[in-house]
Amino acid sequence: MAAISNDWKEKLKPEYAKEYYRELYGFVKNEYSTRVVYPPSEDIFNALHYTPLSKVKVLILGQDPYHEVNQAHGLCFSVLPGNDIPPSLVNIYKELNSDLGCYIPNNGYLKKWADQGVLLLNTVLTVRAHMANSHAGHGWENFTDAIIRAVNEEDRPIVYMLWGSPAQRKIPMLTNPKHLILKAPHPSPLSAYRGFFGCKHFSTANEFLKKNGIEPVDWQIENI
């Protein structure tokens, strides 16, 4: 696992001494040495590397990484260039098109969002190849809860986009009155028509940021 070197390092330091993290570290190390695991180990913490805590404007919460070859690179919903756009991201792009008029790009690479302060966090950060949720329940949830708590403690306006019931189960942790919580069904093809389409989270987030004197997010992902 690549070391975290920006302002997340100090904030997350207490986690490294906890029993769950020692067990998690051993589990992940063993999985990478004996199985095919995604994302590549140097990409596990890319969400934190690309989006320092002090820069977080928006937190989008996913579940676990894509589990096919060369897709996952440490940002939820995002895939490396050259991959088909996953179905949930297709629906995110459809909502962006209807909400803000963004054209639908030819790729699913969301680093542009991360670079602008959108923390693209999965609750579980690794997965065994071809086995969705295979690393759930091994401690990642404790670690990513610590990340969510750290964001909650930031004394400035931040937006949470919580899509689907697993993400919305984090709401009791979100107690900061300066923050905005947006809820909708998950954008997966199974549930997007139940209210993700038409939720207008992207325009709502930008209006909230602008109202608080914060640069809005340019949500347009460009063609490659």
mmCIF file of C-alpha atoms in Angstrom:
data_model
loop_
_atom_site.group_PDB
_atom_site.id
_atom_site.type_symbol
_atom_site.label_atom_id
_atom_site.label_comp_id
_atom_site.label_asym_id
_atom_site.label_seq_id
_atom_site.Cartn_x
_atom_site.Cartn_y
_atom_site.Cartn_z
ATOM 1 C CA MET A 1 0.000 0.000 0.000
ATOM 2 C CA ALA A 2 1.483 3.315 -1.088
ATOM 3 C CA ALA A 3 2.103 5.623 1.879
ATOM 4 C CA ILE A 4 -0.237 8.583 2.352
ATOM 5 C CA SER A 5 1.907 11.705 2.324
ATOM 6 C CA ASN A 6 -0.386 14.761 2.306
ATOM 7 C CA ASP A 7 -2.548 16.197 5.103
ATOM 8 C CA TRP A 8 -4.473 12.924 5.418
ATOM 9 C CA LYS A 9 -1.350 11.342 6.905
ATOM 10 C CA GLU A 10 -1.564 13.086 10.278
ATOM 11 C CA LYS A 11 -5.346 12.833 10.455
ATOM 12 C CA LEU A 12 -5.356 9.059 9.869
ATOM 13 C CA LYS A 13 -2.249 8.263 11.925
ATOM 14 C CA PRO A 14 -4.214 7.033 14.985
ATOM 15 C CA GLU A 15 -5.827 4.335 12.815
ATOM 16 C CA TYR A 16 -2.510 2.642 12.064
ATOM 17 C CA ALA A 17 -2.019 1.699 15.724
ATOM 18 C CA LYS A 18 -5.421 0.033 16.035
ATOM 19 C CA GLU A 19 -5.854 -3.722 16.063
ATOM 20 C CA TYR A 20 -8.285 -3.734 13.112
ATOM 21 C CA TYR A 21 -5.740 -1.906 10.930
ATOM 22 C CA ARG A 22 -2.949 -4.331 11.750
ATOM 23 C CA GLU A 23 -5.255 -7.213 10.805
ATOM 24 C CA LEU A 24 -6.401 -5.392 7.660
ATOM 25 C CA TYR A 25 -2.818 -4.681 6.620
ATOM 26 C CA GLY A 26 -1.898 -8.355 7.031
ATOM 27 C CA PHE A 27 -4.975 -9.487 5.135
ATOM 28 C CA VAL A 28 -4.390 -7.096 2.213
ATOM 29 C CA LYS A 29 -0.683 -7.898 2.028
ATOM 30 C CA ASN A 30 -1.446 -11.622 1.875
ATOM 31 C CA GLU A 31 -4.165 -11.149 -0.753
ATOM 32 C CA TYR A 32 -1.845 -9.169 -3.042
ATOM 33 C CA SER A 33 0.881 -11.785 -2.696
ATOM 34 C CA THR A 34 -1.372 -14.814 -3.318
ATOM 35 C CA ARG A 35 -4.289 -13.571 -5.478
ATOM 36 C CA VAL A 36 -5.112 -11.116 -8.243
ATOM 37 C CA VAL A 37 -6.404 -8.026 -6.465
ATOM 38 C CA TYR A 38 -7.568 -4.631 -7.733
ATOM 39 C CA PRO A 39 -6.666 -1.822 -7.884
ATOM 40 C CA PRO A 40 -2.878 -2.083 -8.219
ATOM 41 C CA SER A 41 -1.439 -1.701 -4.716
ATOM 42 C CA GLU A 42 0.104 1.696 -5.504
ATOM 43 C CA ASP A 43 -3.383 3.007 -6.406
ATOM 44 C CA ILE A 44 -5.271 1.921 -3.261
ATOM 45 C CA PHE A 45 -5.194 5.390 -1.680
ATOM 46 C CA ASN A 46 -5.503 7.478 -4.865
ATOM 47 C CA ALA A 47 -8.704 9.130 -3.617
ATOM 48 C CA LEU A 48 -6.657 10.576 -0.736
ATOM 49 C CA HIS A 49 -3.573 11.299 -2.854
ATOM 50 C CA TYR A 50 -5.533 13.283 -5.441
ATOM 51 C CA THR A 51 -7.842 15.067 -2.991
ATOM 52 C CA PRO A 52 -6.142 16.362 0.184
ATOM 53 C CA LEU A 53 -8.455 16.788 3.175
ATOM 54 C CA SER A 54 -8.028 20.565 3.106
ATOM 55 C CA LYS A 55 -9.319 20.640 -0.501
ATOM 56 C CA VAL A 56 -12.420 18.444 -0.107
ATOM 57 C CA LYS A 57 -15.565 20.215 -1.380
ATOM 58 C CA VAL A 58 -17.705 17.193 -2.221
ATOM 59 C CA LEU A 59 -17.639 13.573 -1.024
ATOM 60 C CA ILE A 60 -19.135 10.905 -3.293
ATOM 61 C CA LEU A 61 -19.321 7.512 -1.618
ATOM 62 C CA GLY A 62 -19.114 4.236 -3.529
ATOM 63 C CA GLN A 63 -18.927 0.639 -2.297
ATOM 64 C CA ASP A 64 -15.937 -1.367 -3.541
ATOM 65 C CA PRO A 65 -13.612 -1.205 -6.565
ATOM 66 C CA TYR A 66 -14.403 -2.592 -9.984
ATOM 67 C CA HIS A 67 -13.194 -6.172 -10.082
ATOM 68 C CA GLU A 68 -12.177 -6.707 -13.722
ATOM 69 C CA VAL A 69 -8.721 -6.191 -15.198
ATOM 70 C CA ASN A 70 -7.401 -2.636 -15.671
ATOM 71 C CA GLN A 71 -10.574 -0.881 -14.487
ATOM 72 C CA ALA A 72 -10.095 0.207 -10.864
ATOM 73 C CA HIS A 73 -7.552 2.874 -9.986
ATOM 74 C CA GLY A 74 -8.623 4.019 -6.528
ATOM 75 C CA LEU A 75 -11.493 6.408 -7.310
ATOM 76 C CA CYS A 76 -15.096 5.312 -6.888
ATOM 77 C CA PHE A 77 -17.152 5.080 -10.098
ATOM 78 C CA SER A 78 -14.042 5.898 -12.189
ATOM 79 C CA VAL A 79 -12.268 3.616 -14.660
ATOM 80 C CA LEU A 80 -8.958 4.009 -16.420
ATOM 81 C CA PRO A 81 -9.052 5.288 -20.010
ATOM 82 C CA GLY A 82 -9.573 2.550 -22.588
ATOM 83 C CA ASN A 83 -12.340 0.820 -20.630
ATOM 84 C CA ASP A 84 -16.032 0.777 -21.416
ATOM 85 C CA ILE A 85 -17.941 3.220 -19.217
ATOM 86 C CA PRO A 86 -19.562 1.162 -16.420
ATOM 87 C CA PRO A 87 -23.384 1.180 -16.305
ATOM 88 C CA SER A 88 -23.656 3.248 -13.099
ATOM 89 C CA LEU A 89 -21.327 5.898 -14.528
ATOM 90 C CA VAL A 90 -23.323 5.938 -17.778
ATOM 91 C CA ASN A 91 -26.323 6.913 -15.636
ATOM 92 C CA ILE A 92 -24.301 9.520 -13.718
ATOM 93 C CA TYR A 93 -23.358 11.053 -17.063
ATOM 94 C CA LYS A 94 -27.023 10.992 -18.163
ATOM 95 C CA GLU A 95 -28.008 12.888 -15.009
ATOM 96 C CA LEU A 96 -25.184 15.391 -15.556
ATOM 97 C CA ASN A 97 -26.406 15.913 -19.114
ATOM 98 C CA SER A 98 -29.963 16.556 -17.991
ATOM 99 C CA ASP A 99 -28.974 18.609 -14.909
ATOM 100 C CA LEU A 100 -26.136 20.766 -16.234
ATOM 101 C CA GLY A 101 -26.039 20.099 -19.982
ATOM 102 C CA CYS A 102 -22.689 18.276 -19.813
ATOM 103 C CA TYR A 103 -22.057 16.238 -22.933
ATOM 104 C CA ILE A 104 -21.566 12.502 -22.409
ATOM 105 C CA PRO A 105 -17.826 11.801 -22.816
ATOM 106 C CA ASN A 106 -16.140 8.796 -24.396
ATOM 107 C CA ASN A 107 -14.398 7.675 -21.203
ATOM 108 C CA GLY A 108 -15.004 7.041 -17.498
ATOM 109 C CA TYR A 109 -11.827 8.613 -16.079
ATOM 110 C CA LEU A 110 -12.903 10.926 -13.235
ATOM 111 C CA LYS A 111 -9.529 12.233 -12.010
ATOM 112 C CA LYS A 112 -10.586 15.734 -13.106
ATOM 113 C CA TRP A 113 -13.216 15.681 -10.356
ATOM 114 C CA ALA A 114 -10.737 14.465 -7.739
ATOM 115 C CA ASP A 115 -8.303 17.235 -8.694
ATOM 116 C CA GLN A 116 -11.025 19.810 -7.997
ATOM 117 C CA GLY A 117 -11.819 18.576 -4.494
ATOM 118 C CA VAL A 118 -14.327 15.783 -5.120
ATOM 119 C CA LEU A 119 -13.342 12.935 -2.780
ATOM 120 C CA LEU A 120 -14.267 9.780 -4.717
ATOM 121 C CA LEU A 121 -14.229 7.334 -1.841
ATOM 122 C CA ASN A 122 -15.205 3.680 -1.789
ATOM 123 C CA THR A 123 -16.092 2.218 1.621
ATOM 124 C CA VAL A 124 -13.894 -0.814 0.776
ATOM 125 C CA LEU A 125 -10.645 -0.025 -1.062
ATOM 126 C CA THR A 126 -9.593 -3.392 -2.516
ATOM 127 C CA VAL A 127 -11.269 -6.386 -4.157
ATOM 128 C CA ARG A 128 -10.296 -9.839 -5.405
ATOM 129 C CA ALA A 129 -10.487 -10.219 -9.187
ATOM 130 C CA HIS A 130 -13.944 -11.165 -10.504
ATOM 131 C CA MET A 131 -15.403 -11.283 -6.957
ATOM 132 C CA ALA A 132 -17.432 -8.221 -5.999
ATOM 133 C CA ASN A 133 -17.405 -7.353 -2.290
ATOM 134 C CA SER A 134 -14.790 -10.043 -1.586
ATOM 135 C CA HIS A 135 -12.796 -7.692 0.697
ATOM 136 C CA ALA A 136 -15.817 -6.398 2.608
ATOM 137 C CA GLY A 137 -15.797 -7.081 6.333
ATOM 138 C CA HIS A 138 -12.006 -7.159 6.736
ATOM 139 C CA GLY A 139 -11.520 -3.701 8.236
ATOM 140 C CA TRP A 140 -11.626 -1.277 5.330
ATOM 141 C CA GLU A 141 -14.995 -0.029 6.556
ATOM 142 C CA ASN A 142 -13.400 1.087 9.858
ATOM 143 C CA PHE A 143 -10.680 2.932 7.962
ATOM 144 C CA THR A 144 -13.007 4.685 5.535
ATOM 145 C CA ASP A 145 -15.325 5.603 8.429
ATOM 146 C CA ALA A 146 -12.307 7.417 9.908
ATOM 147 C CA ILE A 147 -11.954 9.279 6.602
ATOM 148 C CA ILE A 148 -15.646 10.229 6.651
ATOM 149 C CA ARG A 149 -15.358 11.400 10.276
ATOM 150 C CA ALA A 150 -12.360 13.540 9.340
ATOM 151 C CA VAL A 151 -14.382 15.213 6.588
ATOM 152 C CA ASN A 152 -17.286 15.734 9.003
ATOM 153 C CA GLU A 153 -14.904 17.568 11.358
ATOM 154 C CA GLU A 154 -13.849 20.086 8.690
ATOM 155 C CA ASP A 155 -15.196 23.487 9.724
ATOM 156 C CA ARG A 156 -16.357 24.647 6.272
ATOM 157 C CA PRO A 157 -19.133 23.888 3.801
ATOM 158 C CA ILE A 158 -18.850 20.426 2.201
ATOM 159 C CA VAL A 159 -21.388 18.443 0.156
ATOM 160 C CA TYR A 160 -22.045 14.695 0.517
ATOM 161 C CA MET A 161 -23.636 12.794 -2.362
ATOM 162 C CA LEU A 162 -24.997 9.582 -0.897
ATOM 163 C CA TRP A 163 -26.497 7.282 -3.516
ATOM 164 C CA GLY A 164 -28.211 4.104 -2.364
ATOM 165 C CA SER A 165 -28.871 2.692 1.081
ATOM 166 C CA PRO A 166 -25.287 1.519 1.905
ATOM 167 C CA ALA A 167 -23.983 5.079 1.448
ATOM 168 C CA GLN A 168 -26.935 6.559 3.326
ATOM 169 C CA ARG A 169 -26.191 4.371 6.337
ATOM 170 C CA LYS A 170 -23.305 6.794 7.000
ATOM 171 C CA ILE A 171 -25.673 9.707 7.653
ATOM 172 C CA PRO A 172 -25.611 9.338 11.487
ATOM 173 C CA MET A 173 -21.861 10.135 11.299
ATOM 174 C CA LEU A 174 -22.524 13.409 9.470
ATOM 175 C CA THR A 175 -23.287 15.898 12.212
ATOM 176 C CA ASN A 176 -21.723 19.121 10.930
ATOM 177 C CA PRO A 177 -24.398 21.810 10.417
ATOM 178 C CA LYS A 178 -22.197 23.567 7.823
ATOM 179 C CA HIS A 179 -22.385 20.543 5.518
ATOM 180 C CA LEU A 180 -25.045 19.589 2.960
ATOM 181 C CA ILE A 181 -26.246 15.967 2.653
ATOM 182 C CA LEU A 182 -27.796 14.969 -0.681
ATOM 183 C CA LYS A 183 -29.551 11.584 -0.924
ATOM 184 C CA ALA A 184 -30.791 9.641 -3.932
ATOM 185 C CA PRO A 185 -31.176 6.043 -5.107
ATOM 186 C CA HIS A 186 -28.043 4.432 -6.510
ATOM 187 C CA PRO A 187 -27.285 5.209 -10.181
ATOM 188 C CA SER A 188 -27.067 1.517 -11.098
ATOM 189 C CA PRO A 189 -29.439 0.371 -13.873
ATOM 190 C CA LEU A 190 -31.444 -1.479 -11.200
ATOM 191 C CA SER A 191 -32.359 1.646 -9.257
ATOM 192 C CA ALA A 192 -31.552 4.833 -11.216
ATOM 193 C CA TYR A 193 -35.161 5.205 -12.374
ATOM 194 C CA ARG A 194 -36.368 5.273 -8.776
ATOM 195 C CA GLY A 195 -35.147 8.820 -8.284
ATOM 196 C CA PHE A 196 -31.488 9.124 -9.192
ATOM 197 C CA PHE A 197 -32.531 10.522 -12.548
ATOM 198 C CA GLY A 198 -33.791 14.003 -11.843
ATOM 199 C CA CYS A 199 -32.097 14.335 -8.430
ATOM 200 C CA LYS A 200 -30.086 17.375 -9.675
ATOM 201 C CA HIS A 201 -27.341 16.741 -7.143
ATOM 202 C CA PHE A 202 -24.663 18.313 -9.318
ATOM 203 C CA SER A 203 -26.373 21.672 -9.793
ATOM 204 C CA THR A 204 -27.517 21.658 -6.148
ATOM 205 C CA ALA A 205 -23.929 21.056 -4.986
ATOM 206 C CA ASN A 206 -22.576 23.856 -7.154
ATOM 207 C CA GLU A 207 -25.248 26.310 -5.992
ATOM 208 C CA PHE A 208 -24.400 25.466 -2.368
ATOM 209 C CA LEU A 209 -20.661 25.927 -2.987
ATOM 210 C CA LYS A 210 -21.156 29.235 -4.807
ATOM 211 C CA LYS A 211 -23.500 30.503 -2.075
ATOM 212 C CA ASN A 212 -20.692 29.852 0.418
ATOM 213 C CA GLY A 213 -18.004 31.573 -1.664
ATOM 214 C CA ILE A 214 -16.403 28.320 -2.878
ATOM 215 C CA GLU A 215 -15.428 27.657 -6.480
ATOM 216 C CA PRO A 216 -18.010 25.280 -7.997
ATOM 217 C CA VAL A 217 -16.961 21.998 -9.585
ATOM 218 C CA ASP A 218 -16.563 21.776 -13.347
ATOM 219 C CA TRP A 219 -18.307 18.419 -13.765
ATOM 220 C CA GLN A 220 -17.652 18.081 -17.493
ATOM 221 C CA ILE A 221 -15.353 15.125 -18.196
ATOM 222 C CA GLU A 222 -13.759 15.765 -21.570
ATOM 223 C CA ASN A 223 -13.400 13.308 -24.419
ATOM 224 C CA ILE A 224 -10.013 11.635 -24.728
#
